[in-house]
CSV table of C-alpha atoms in Angstrom, one decimal:
chain,number,residue,atom,x,y,z
E,13,MET,CA,-7.3,-29.7,0.0
E,14,SER,CA,-7.8,-29.0,-3.8
E,15,GLU,CA,-5.2,-27.0,-5.8
E,16,LEU,CA,-7.7,-25.1,-7.7
E,17,ASP,CA,-10.1,-22.8,-6.9
E,18,HIS,CA,-14.1,-22.7,-7.8
E,19,ARG,CA,-13.1,-21.2,-11.3
E,20,GLY,CA,-10.3,-23.9,-11.8
E,21,ARG,CA,-7.5,-21.7,-11.2
E,22,PRO,CA,-4.3,-22.0,-9.0
E,23,ARG,CA,-4.7,-21.1,-5.8
E,24,VAL,CA,-2.4,-18.1,-4.6
E,25,ALA,CA,-0.7,-18.3,-1.5
E,26,VAL,CA,1.2,-15.3,0.4
E,27,THR,CA,4.6,-17.1,1.9
E,28,GLY,CA,6.4,-13.6,2.6
E,29,VAL,CA,6.0,-10.2,3.3
E,30,GLY,CA,8.2,-7.1,3.8
E,31,MET,CA,7.7,-3.4,4.5
E,32,HIS,CA,9.4,-0.3,5.4
E,33,THR,CA,7.3,2.5,6.5
E,34,PRO,CA,7.2,5.4,9.1
E,35,ALA,CA,5.5,3.3,11.9
E,36,GLY,CA,8.8,1.0,11.4
E,37,ALA,CA,10.7,-1.6,9.2
E,38,GLY,CA,8.9,-5.4,9.3
E,39,LEU,CA,5.5,-6.8,10.3
E,40,ASP,CA,6.3,-6.6,13.8
E,41,ALA,CA,7.3,-2.9,14.1
E,42,ASN,CA,4.0,-2.1,11.9
E,43,TRP,CA,1.8,-4.3,13.8
E,44,ALA,CA,2.8,-2.9,17.2
E,45,ALA,CA,2.0,0.9,16.0
E,46,MET,CA,-1.2,-0.4,14.7
E,47,LEU,CA,-2.5,-1.7,17.8
E,48,GLU,CA,-1.4,1.3,19.7
E,49,GLY,CA,-2.8,3.9,17.2
E,50,ARG,CA,0.8,5.2,17.3
E,51,SER,CA,1.1,8.1,14.4
E,52,ALA,CA,3.8,8.8,12.8
E,53,GLY,CA,3.2,12.2,12.0
E,54,ARG,CA,6.0,15.0,12.6
E,55,THR,CA,7.1,18.0,11.1
E,56,ILE,CA,9.2,17.4,8.0
E,57,THR,CA,13.0,17.6,8.5
E,58,SER,CA,14.5,16.9,5.3
E,59,PHE,CA,14.0,20.3,3.8
E,60,ASP,CA,13.2,24.0,4.8
E,61,VAL,CA,9.6,23.9,4.9
E,62,SER,CA,9.0,27.5,6.3
E,63,PRO,CA,7.5,28.7,2.9
E,64,LEU,CA,4.8,25.9,3.1
E,65,ALA,CA,1.3,25.7,4.1
E,66,VAL,CA,1.7,22.4,5.2
E,67,ARG,CA,4.9,21.6,7.0
E,68,PHE,CA,4.6,17.8,8.4
E,69,ALA,CA,4.4,14.6,7.1
E,70,CYS,CA,5.1,10.7,8.3
E,71,GLN,CA,8.6,10.0,7.2
E,72,ILE,CA,11.0,7.3,7.7
E,73,HIS,CA,14.0,8.4,9.2
E,74,ASP,CA,16.7,5.6,9.9
E,75,PHE,CA,16.6,4.1,6.6
E,76,ASP,CA,20.2,2.8,5.2
E,77,PRO,CA,20.0,2.0,1.6
E,78,THR,CA,23.4,0.8,1.8
E,79,ALA,CA,22.8,-2.4,4.0
E,80,TYR,CA,20.6,-3.9,0.7
E,81,LEU,CA,22.2,-2.0,-2.2
E,82,GLY,CA,25.9,-0.8,-1.3
E,83,PRO,CA,27.1,2.5,-1.2
E,84,LYS,CA,28.0,2.9,-5.0
E,85,GLU,CA,24.3,1.7,-6.3
E,86,SER,CA,22.7,3.1,-3.1
E,87,ARG,CA,23.7,6.6,-5.0
E,88,ARG,CA,22.4,5.5,-8.6
E,89,VAL,CA,18.7,4.5,-7.0
E,90,ASP,CA,16.0,7.2,-6.2
E,91,ARG,CA,14.6,6.7,-2.5
E,92,GLY,CA,11.5,5.2,-3.7
E,93,SER,CA,13.2,2.2,-5.3
E,94,GLN,CA,15.6,2.0,-2.3
E,95,PHE,CA,12.7,1.8,-0.1
E,96,GLY,CA,11.0,-0.5,-2.6
E,97,PHE,CA,14.1,-2.9,-3.0
E,98,ALA,CA,14.4,-3.3,0.5
E,99,ALA,CA,11.0,-4.2,1.0
E,100,ALA,CA,11.2,-6.9,-1.9
E,101,ALA,CA,14.4,-8.5,-0.4
E,102,ASP,CA,12.9,-8.4,3.0
E,103,ALA,CA,9.8,-10.4,1.4
E,104,LEU,CA,11.9,-13.0,-0.4
E,105,ALA,CA,14.0,-13.7,2.6
E,106,ASP,CA,11.1,-14.3,5.0
E,107,ALA,CA,9.4,-16.5,2.3
E,108,GLY,CA,12.6,-18.1,1.7
E,109,ASP,CA,14.1,-19.8,-1.6
E,110,PRO,CA,10.6,-20.7,-3.6
E,111,GLY,CA,13.0,-22.8,-6.1
E,112,ALA,CA,11.2,-21.6,-9.1
E,113,ASP,CA,12.4,-21.4,-12.7
E,114,PRO,CA,13.6,-17.7,-13.0
E,115,ALA,CA,11.7,-17.6,-16.5
E,116,ARG,CA,8.5,-18.4,-14.3
E,117,CYS,CA,9.1,-15.6,-12.0
E,118,ALA,CA,7.6,-12.0,-12.0
E,119,VAL,CA,7.7,-8.8,-10.2
E,120,VAL,CA,4.9,-6.2,-10.4
E,121,ALA,CA,5.4,-2.9,-8.7
E,122,GLY,CA,3.2,0.1,-8.1
E,123,THR,CA,4.0,3.5,-7.5
E,124,GLY,CA,1.6,6.4,-7.8
E,125,ILE,CA,4.7,8.9,-9.0
E,126,GLY,CA,7.9,7.3,-9.5
E,127,GLY,CA,11.4,9.0,-8.7
E,128,LEU,CA,10.4,12.5,-7.7
E,129,VAL,CA,13.0,12.8,-5.2
E,130,THR,CA,15.6,12.3,-8.5
E,131,LEU,CA,13.2,14.8,-10.5
E,132,GLU,CA,13.0,17.6,-7.8
E,133,GLN,CA,17.0,17.8,-7.4
E,134,GLN,CA,18.0,17.0,-10.7
E,135,ILE,CA,16.0,20.0,-12.1
E,136,GLU,CA,17.5,22.1,-9.1
E,137,VAL,CA,21.0,21.1,-10.2
E,138,TYR,CA,20.4,22.4,-14.2
E,139,GLN,CA,18.9,25.2,-13.0
E,140,ASN,CA,21.8,26.0,-10.5
E,141,LYS,CA,24.6,24.5,-12.2
E,142,GLY,CA,24.0,23.8,-15.9
E,143,PRO,CA,23.2,21.0,-17.8
E,144,ASP,CA,26.4,19.5,-17.9
E,145,ARG,CA,25.7,18.6,-14.1
E,146,VAL,CA,22.8,16.8,-14.6
E,147,SER,CA,23.5,13.1,-13.3
E,148,PRO,CA,23.5,10.5,-16.5
E,149,PHE,CA,21.4,8.4,-14.3
E,150,PHE,CA,18.7,10.9,-13.9
E,151,VAL,CA,16.2,9.2,-16.4
E,152,PRO,CA,16.8,5.2,-15.0
E,153,MET,CA,16.5,6.8,-11.2
E,154,MET,CA,13.1,8.6,-11.9
E,155,MET,CA,11.6,6.5,-14.3
E,156,PRO,CA,8.3,4.4,-12.2
E,157,ASN,CA,9.4,1.0,-13.5
E,158,SER,CA,12.8,1.4,-12.2
E,159,THR,CA,11.7,-0.4,-8.8
E,160,ALA,CA,10.3,-3.7,-10.9
E,161,GLY,CA,13.6,-3.6,-12.7
E,162,LEU,CA,16.3,-3.3,-10.3
E,163,ILE,CA,14.4,-6.2,-8.4
E,164,GLY,CA,14.3,-8.5,-11.1
E,165,ILE,CA,18.1,-7.7,-11.9
E,166,HIS,CA,19.1,-8.6,-8.9
E,167,LEU,CA,17.3,-11.7,-8.8
E,168,GLY,CA,17.9,-12.9,-11.9
E,169,TRP,CA,14.3,-13.3,-12.8
E,170,SER,CA,13.5,-13.3,-16.4
E,171,GLY,CA,9.7,-13.4,-16.2
E,172,PRO,CA,7.4,-10.6,-16.5
E,173,MET,CA,8.8,-7.5,-14.9
E,174,LEU,CA,5.4,-4.7,-14.5
E,175,CYS,CA,5.1,-1.5,-13.2
E,176,ILE,CA,1.6,-0.5,-12.3
E,177,ALA,CA,0.9,3.3,-11.9
E,178,THR,CA,-2.8,3.6,-10.9
E,179,ALA,CA,-2.0,6.2,-8.3
E,180,CYS,CA,-3.1,5.3,-4.6
E,181,ALA,CA,-4.7,1.8,-5.9
E,182,ALA,CA,-1.5,1.0,-7.4
E,183,SER,CA,0.1,-1.3,-5.1
E,184,ALA,CA,-3.3,-3.2,-4.6
E,185,ASN,CA,-3.5,-3.6,-8.3
E,186,ALA,CA,0.1,-5.0,-8.4
E,187,ILE,CA,-1.0,-7.5,-6.0
E,188,GLY,CA,-4.2,-8.4,-8.2
E,189,GLU,CA,-2.3,-8.6,-11.2
E,190,GLY,CA,0.4,-10.7,-10.1
E,191,THR,CA,-2.6,-12.7,-8.4
E,192,ARG,CA,-3.6,-13.0,-12.1
E,193,LEU,CA,0.0,-13.9,-13.6
E,194,ILE,CA,-0.3,-17.1,-11.5
E,195,ARG,CA,-3.7,-18.3,-12.0
E,196,ASP,CA,-3.4,-17.9,-15.8
E,197,GLU,CA,-0.2,-20.3,-15.3
E,198,THR,CA,2.0,-17.1,-16.6
E,199,VAL,CA,4.3,-17.8,-13.6
E,200,ASP,CA,4.6,-19.7,-10.6
E,201,VAL,CA,6.1,-16.7,-8.2
E,202,VAL,CA,5.3,-13.4,-8.2
E,203,ILE,CA,7.0,-10.6,-5.8
E,204,ALA,CA,4.4,-7.8,-5.9
E,205,GLY,CA,3.6,-4.7,-3.9
E,206,GLY,CA,4.7,-1.0,-3.9
E,207,THR,CA,6.9,1.7,-3.1
E,208,GLU,CA,6.4,5.8,-2.7
E,209,ALA,CA,9.0,8.4,-1.7
E,210,SER,CA,7.3,11.6,-2.6
E,211,ILE,CA,7.7,14.1,0.3
E,212,VAL,CA,9.4,16.8,-1.8
E,213,ALA,CA,8.5,20.6,-1.4
E,214,THR,CA,6.7,20.5,-4.8
E,215,SER,CA,4.4,17.8,-4.2
E,216,ILE,CA,3.5,19.0,-0.8
E,217,ALA,CA,2.8,22.5,-1.9
E,218,ALA,CA,0.6,20.8,-4.9
E,219,PHE,CA,-1.3,18.7,-2.6
E,220,ALA,CA,-1.9,21.4,0.0
E,221,ARG,CA,-2.9,23.8,-3.0
E,222,MET,CA,-5.9,20.9,-4.2
E,223,GLY,CA,-7.0,21.1,-0.5
E,224,ALA,CA,-6.4,17.2,0.2
E,225,LEU,CA,-3.7,17.8,2.8
E,226,SER,CA,-4.5,18.1,6.6
E,227,LYS,CA,-3.2,21.6,7.7
E,228,ARG,CA,-2.7,20.8,11.4
E,229,ASN,CA,0.6,22.0,11.5
E,230,ASP,CA,0.5,22.4,15.4
E,231,ASP,CA,-0.4,18.8,16.1
E,232,PRO,CA,1.0,16.6,13.4
E,233,ALA,CA,0.7,13.4,15.2
E,234,ARG,CA,-2.9,13.5,15.3
E,235,ALA,CA,-3.8,15.2,11.6
E,236,SER,CA,-4.5,11.6,10.0
E,237,ARG,CA,-8.1,10.7,11.7
E,238,PRO,CA,-9.5,8.6,9.0
E,239,PHE,CA,-13.6,8.8,9.1
E,240,ASP,CA,-13.3,11.3,12.3
E,241,ALA,CA,-15.9,14.0,12.3
E,242,ASP,CA,-12.5,16.6,12.4
E,243,ARG,CA,-10.9,15.1,9.7
E,244,ASP,CA,-9.5,17.9,7.1
E,245,GLY,CA,-7.3,16.0,4.8
E,246,PHE,CA,-4.7,13.2,4.3
E,247,VAL,CA,-0.9,13.0,5.6
E,248,MET,CA,2.1,12.5,3.3
E,249,GLY,CA,3.8,9.3,4.2
E,250,GLU,CA,6.6,7.2,2.4
E,251,GLY,CA,7.7,3.9,2.1
E,252,ALA,CA,7.1,0.3,0.7
E,253,ALA,CA,5.6,-3.0,1.2
E,254,PHE,CA,5.9,-6.0,-0.9
E,255,LEU,CA,4.3,-9.9,-0.8
E,256,VAL,CA,5.8,-13.0,-2.0
E,257,LEU,CA,3.2,-14.7,-4.1
E,258,GLU,CA,2.9,-18.5,-5.0
E,259,ARG,CA,1.0,-21.4,-6.5
E,260,LEU,CA,-0.1,-22.8,-3.1
E,261,ASP,CA,0.6,-26.3,-4.2
E,262,ARG,CA,4.3,-25.4,-5.0
E,263,ALA,CA,4.5,-23.7,-1.5
E,264,THR,CA,3.0,-26.8,0.2
E,265,ALA,CA,5.3,-29.1,-1.5
E,266,ARG,CA,8.4,-26.9,-0.3
E,267,GLY,CA,7.0,-26.8,3.0
E,268,ALA,CA,7.0,-22.9,3.1
E,269,ARG,CA,5.1,-21.0,5.7
E,270,ILE,CA,1.9,-19.8,4.4
E,271,TYR,CA,0.3,-16.6,6.1
E,272,GLY,CA,-2.9,-17.1,3.7
E,273,GLU,CA,-4.3,-16.9,0.4
E,274,LEU,CA,-5.4,-14.4,-2.1
E,275,ALA,CA,-8.6,-15.1,-2.8
E,276,GLY,CA,-10.1,-12.6,-4.6
E,277,TYR,CA,-9.3,-9.5,-6.5
E,278,GLY,CA,-12.0,-7.1,-7.5
E,279,VAL,CA,-10.6,-3.8,-10.3
E,280,ASN,CA,-12.8,-1.4,-11.9
E,281,SER,CA,-13.0,2.6,-12.3
E,282,ASP,CA,-15.2,5.2,-11.4
E,283,ALA,CA,-15.3,6.9,-14.5
E,284,PHE,CA,-16.5,10.1,-12.9
E,285,HIS,CA,-13.7,12.8,-12.2
E,286,ILE,CA,-10.3,13.0,-11.8
E,287,THR,CA,-9.5,13.5,-8.0
E,288,ALA,CA,-13.3,12.8,-6.4
E,289,PRO,CA,-14.5,9.6,-5.8
E,290,SER,CA,-18.3,8.4,-7.3
E,291,GLU,CA,-21.1,9.9,-5.9
E,292,GLY,CA,-22.4,7.7,-3.0
E,293,GLY,CA,-19.3,5.3,-3.6
E,294,ALA,CA,-20.9,3.2,-6.5
E,295,GLY,CA,-17.8,2.6,-7.9
E,296,ALA,CA,-16.3,1.1,-4.7
E,297,ALA,CA,-19.2,-0.8,-3.9
E,298,ALA,CA,-18.9,-2.4,-7.2
E,299,CYS,CA,-15.5,-3.3,-6.7
E,300,MET,CA,-16.1,-4.9,-3.3
E,301,GLN,CA,-18.9,-7.1,-5.1
E,302,LEU,CA,-16.4,-8.0,-8.0
E,303,ALA,CA,-13.9,-9.1,-5.3
E,304,LEU,CA,-16.0,-11.3,-3.3
E,305,ALA,CA,-17.8,-12.9,-6.6
E,306,ASP,CA,-13.9,-13.6,-7.6
E,307,ALA,CA,-13.4,-15.4,-4.3
E,308,ASP,CA,-16.7,-17.0,-4.4
E,309,LEU,CA,-17.8,-15.6,-1.0
E,310,THR,CA,-20.9,-13.5,0.3
E,311,ALA,CA,-20.6,-10.5,2.1
E,312,ASP,CA,-21.5,-12.1,5.7
E,313,THR,CA,-18.4,-14.3,5.7
E,314,VAL,CA,-16.1,-11.4,5.8
E,315,GLY,CA,-14.4,-10.8,9.4
E,316,HIS,CA,-13.5,-7.1,8.7
E,317,VAL,CA,-12.6,-4.5,6.3
E,318,ASN,CA,-9.3,-2.5,6.0
E,319,ALA,CA,-10.6,0.5,4.2
E,320,HIS,CA,-8.9,2.6,2.5
E,321,GLY,CA,-9.7,5.7,4.6
E,322,THR,CA,-7.2,8.8,3.6
E,323,SER,CA,-8.6,11.3,6.2
E,324,THR,CA,-10.3,13.3,3.2
E,325,GLN,CA,-13.6,14.6,3.4
E,326,LEU,CA,-14.9,13.0,0.5
E,327,ASN,CA,-12.9,9.8,0.0
E,328,ASP,CA,-14.2,8.5,3.6
E,329,ALA,CA,-17.7,10.0,3.0
E,330,ALA,CA,-17.7,7.8,-0.3
E,331,GLU,CA,-15.8,4.7,1.2
E,332,SER,CA,-18.3,4.8,4.2
E,333,ALA,CA,-21.4,4.7,1.9
E,334,ALA,CA,-19.8,1.9,-0.4
E,335,ILE,CA,-19.3,-0.4,2.6
E,336,ARG,CA,-22.8,0.0,4.1
E,337,LYS,CA,-24.1,-0.5,0.2
E,338,VAL,CA,-22.1,-3.8,0.0
E,339,PHE,CA,-22.6,-5.1,3.8
E,340,GLY,CA,-26.0,-3.6,4.7
E,341,ASP,CA,-26.7,-3.2,8.7
E,342,GLY,CA,-24.6,-5.1,11.1
E,343,GLY,CA,-21.6,-5.1,8.6
E,344,PRO,CA,-18.1,-6.2,9.8
E,345,PRO,CA,-16.0,-4.2,11.9
E,346,VAL,CA,-13.7,-1.6,9.8
E,347,THR,CA,-10.5,-0.2,10.3
E,348,ALA,CA,-7.7,1.7,8.3
E,349,THR,CA,-4.3,2.0,9.1
E,350,LYS,CA,-3.5,5.5,7.5
E,351,GLY,CA,-3.9,7.5,11.1
E,352,VAL,CA,-1.0,5.6,11.7
E,353,THR,CA,1.4,5.5,8.9
E,354,GLY,CA,0.0,8.6,6.9
E,355,HIS,CA,-0.9,8.1,3.3
E,356,LEU,CA,1.9,6.2,1.4
E,357,ILE,CA,0.2,6.9,-2.2
E,358,GLY,CA,1.2,3.8,-4.5
E,359,ALA,CA,2.6,1.9,-1.3
E,360,ALA,CA,-0.4,2.1,0.5
E,361,GLY,CA,-2.6,-1.0,-0.9
E,362,ALA,CA,0.5,-3.4,-0.3
E,363,ILE,CA,0.8,-2.0,3.4
E,364,GLU,CA,-2.7,-2.6,4.2
E,365,ALA,CA,-2.8,-5.5,2.7
E,366,ILE,CA,-0.2,-7.4,4.5
E,367,VAL,CA,-1.9,-5.9,8.1
E,368,ALA,CA,-5.4,-7.0,7.0
E,369,LEU,CA,-4.3,-10.3,6.4
E,370,HIS,CA,-2.4,-10.5,9.8
E,371,ALA,CA,-5.0,-9.3,11.4
E,372,ALA,CA,-7.2,-11.9,10.5
E,373,ARG,CA,-4.6,-14.7,11.2
E,374,GLU,CA,-4.3,-13.1,14.5
E,375,GLY,CA,-8.1,-12.3,15.0
E,376,LEU,CA,-7.8,-9.0,16.2
E,377,VAL,CA,-8.4,-5.8,14.4
E,378,PRO,CA,-6.5,-2.7,15.3
E,379,PRO,CA,-8.4,0.8,15.8
E,380,VAL,CA,-8.5,3.8,13.8
E,381,ALA,CA,-6.0,6.1,15.1
E,382,ASN,CA,-6.8,9.5,16.3
E,383,PHE,CA,-10.9,8.6,15.8
E,384,GLY,CA,-13.1,10.1,18.4
E,385,ARG,CA,-16.5,10.6,16.4
E,386,PRO,CA,-17.6,9.9,12.9
E,387,GLY,CA,-18.5,12.9,10.8
E,388,ASP,CA,-21.9,13.7,9.9
E,389,ASP,CA,-21.5,12.3,6.1
E,390,VAL,CA,-20.0,9.4,7.4
E,391,ALA,CA,-22.4,6.2,6.8
E,392,ALA,CA,-23.3,4.0,10.0
E,393,ILE,CA,-20.4,1.5,9.5
E,394,ASP,CA,-18.5,-0.1,12.5
E,395,ILE,CA,-15.4,1.7,13.0
E,396,VAL,CA,-13.2,0.2,15.4
E,397,HIS,CA,-11.4,2.5,17.6
E,398,GLY,CA,-9.9,3.5,21.1
E,399,ALA,CA,-8.7,-0.2,21.3
E,400,PRO,CA,-8.0,-3.5,19.5
E,401,ARG,CA,-10.9,-5.8,19.0
E,402,ARG,CA,-11.1,-9.4,19.1
E,403,ILE,CA,-13.0,-11.3,16.1
E,404,GLU,CA,-13.3,-14.8,14.4
E,405,ARG,CA,-11.1,-15.8,12.1
E,406,ALA,CA,-12.4,-15.1,8.5
E,407,PRO,CA,-11.6,-13.6,5.3
E,408,VAL,CA,-10.4,-10.0,5.2
E,409,LEU,CA,-11.4,-7.3,2.3
E,410,SER,CA,-8.8,-4.8,1.6
E,411,ASN,CA,-9.8,-1.6,-0.4
E,412,SER,CA,-7.5,1.1,-2.2
E,413,PHE,CA,-8.8,3.5,-4.3
E,414,GLY,CA,-6.9,6.4,-6.4
E,415,PHE,CA,-6.9,9.6,-8.4
E,416,GLY,CA,-8.7,9.2,-11.8
E,417,GLY,CA,-11.0,6.5,-10.3
E,418,HIS,CA,-9.0,3.9,-9.9
E,419,ASN,CA,-10.5,0.9,-7.7
E,420,ALA,CA,-9.1,-2.4,-6.4
E,421,THR,CA,-10.1,-4.5,-3.6
E,422,LEU,CA,-8.4,-7.3,-2.7
E,423,VAL,CA,-9.7,-10.8,-0.8
E,424,LEU,CA,-7.3,-12.2,1.8
E,425,VAL,CA,-8.2,-15.6,3.9
E,426,PRO,CA,-6.0,-16.6,6.4
E,427,HIS,CA,-4.4,-19.7,7.1
E,428,ASP,CA,-3.1,-21.5,10.5
C-alpha cells in the first residue's frame, strides 16, 4: 500500500472520533438515533421562551463539563468550548496516544458564532449590575478561538492552533484544512472539528426573524425534516464533534485503529448572497466536483451522500439540484442527519463527517428523519427514508454549506 496519494502527498487517516450532540454522547448513541430517525427536538428549558415566536430546539440536557475540566475551570469556559474540549478529549482517547512531537501536532477548531452564551450572560450582568461586575474572563470565554487554544494548552501541543469561522461550513472546513496541514507536511497529527452553543434567546429570535427556523412549536420532534414537502425551516442544535487525523504511515506503524481516510476536500464560495445559496446549487455542485477531483475519484464511485440538508426551503432545493448536477440520473443514496440532531451550525459538518464515514464502514445508510415526500422544488434524488438502507462499502461524500456562501465537501473512504 502506497503511503502517498495520487498527487504524492501523505495519505490522511482518521484514527479517533468524539462527539457530544443532542442525540447523545459518543458514536454509538448517535448512530442508534440516526438509524431510528429519532429526533431530539424539544421545547427549550434553559431560559424563558414565552416571548419568542420559536420556543424549541435540540438541546443537550445531561452534559457535565466538570468530568473533563473540573469545577473551577469549567466556570471559566463558555458552554461551546466545554462541548468542544470534551469531544476533542474523547476523540484523542479513542485514537490512543499518537506519539508525535508536540511541535508537529495541531488543533483546527470550527465555530459559526463563538461564545454566544457568555456574551448574552455578560451583557445582562453589565445592564443589571454595572461594569464592575462583568467577568474578567469574559473576553477569553467569548473568543471564537478559545476552543482551539483550550485543547492545545491542555495537550501541550505547540503546532498550529487555528480557528475556522465559516458559519455552517466551519467544522468541515476545519477537517479539510487540518488535512492540508498533514498533506503539506507541516504537522503529523491534527485534532479537527467544531463546536457550537448558540441556543440563547437573542439567537433564536434573530434566526426566527429572518425566517430560517421552523415554527412547529406544537410538534418540535417532527419540525426538522430535510427535503420534505412540508419543511418550514431548520431547528437549532448545540454540541461538538472532533476527529483525530494522522499521517496514514504513522498510524499504521503504531498499530492504530483506522476508521478510514480523508481522501478529498473541496472548498469554494458562491459569491452570490449573504444568506441564500447560489441559484440552482451551482457553487455546491462545483464544490463537490472539486472534492472528487482532489480524491482522484469519479462520481460513479461514491456510495452515498451525506447532505447538508438543513430543512430550509432554499438550501434543500439548491443542494438537491447540485447533487443531481454532479451525479445525474440514478445517483447514489442521499441522507441528512439534521432531522435527528437539529442544525449545530459550526459543529454540523464534523458530526456529519463522522456519521458518514461510519455509515460507509457499516454499509448502512441512515434514513432522513421526518421525511414523507419530497417537495416540488426538490430535484429527483434518491433520498433514504423510512428505514436504513444497505449499500456496498464505498467512498462517501459529505456536504456543508454556510451563510456567506461558504461551501465545503469532504470525501471519506472507509477502512476495514
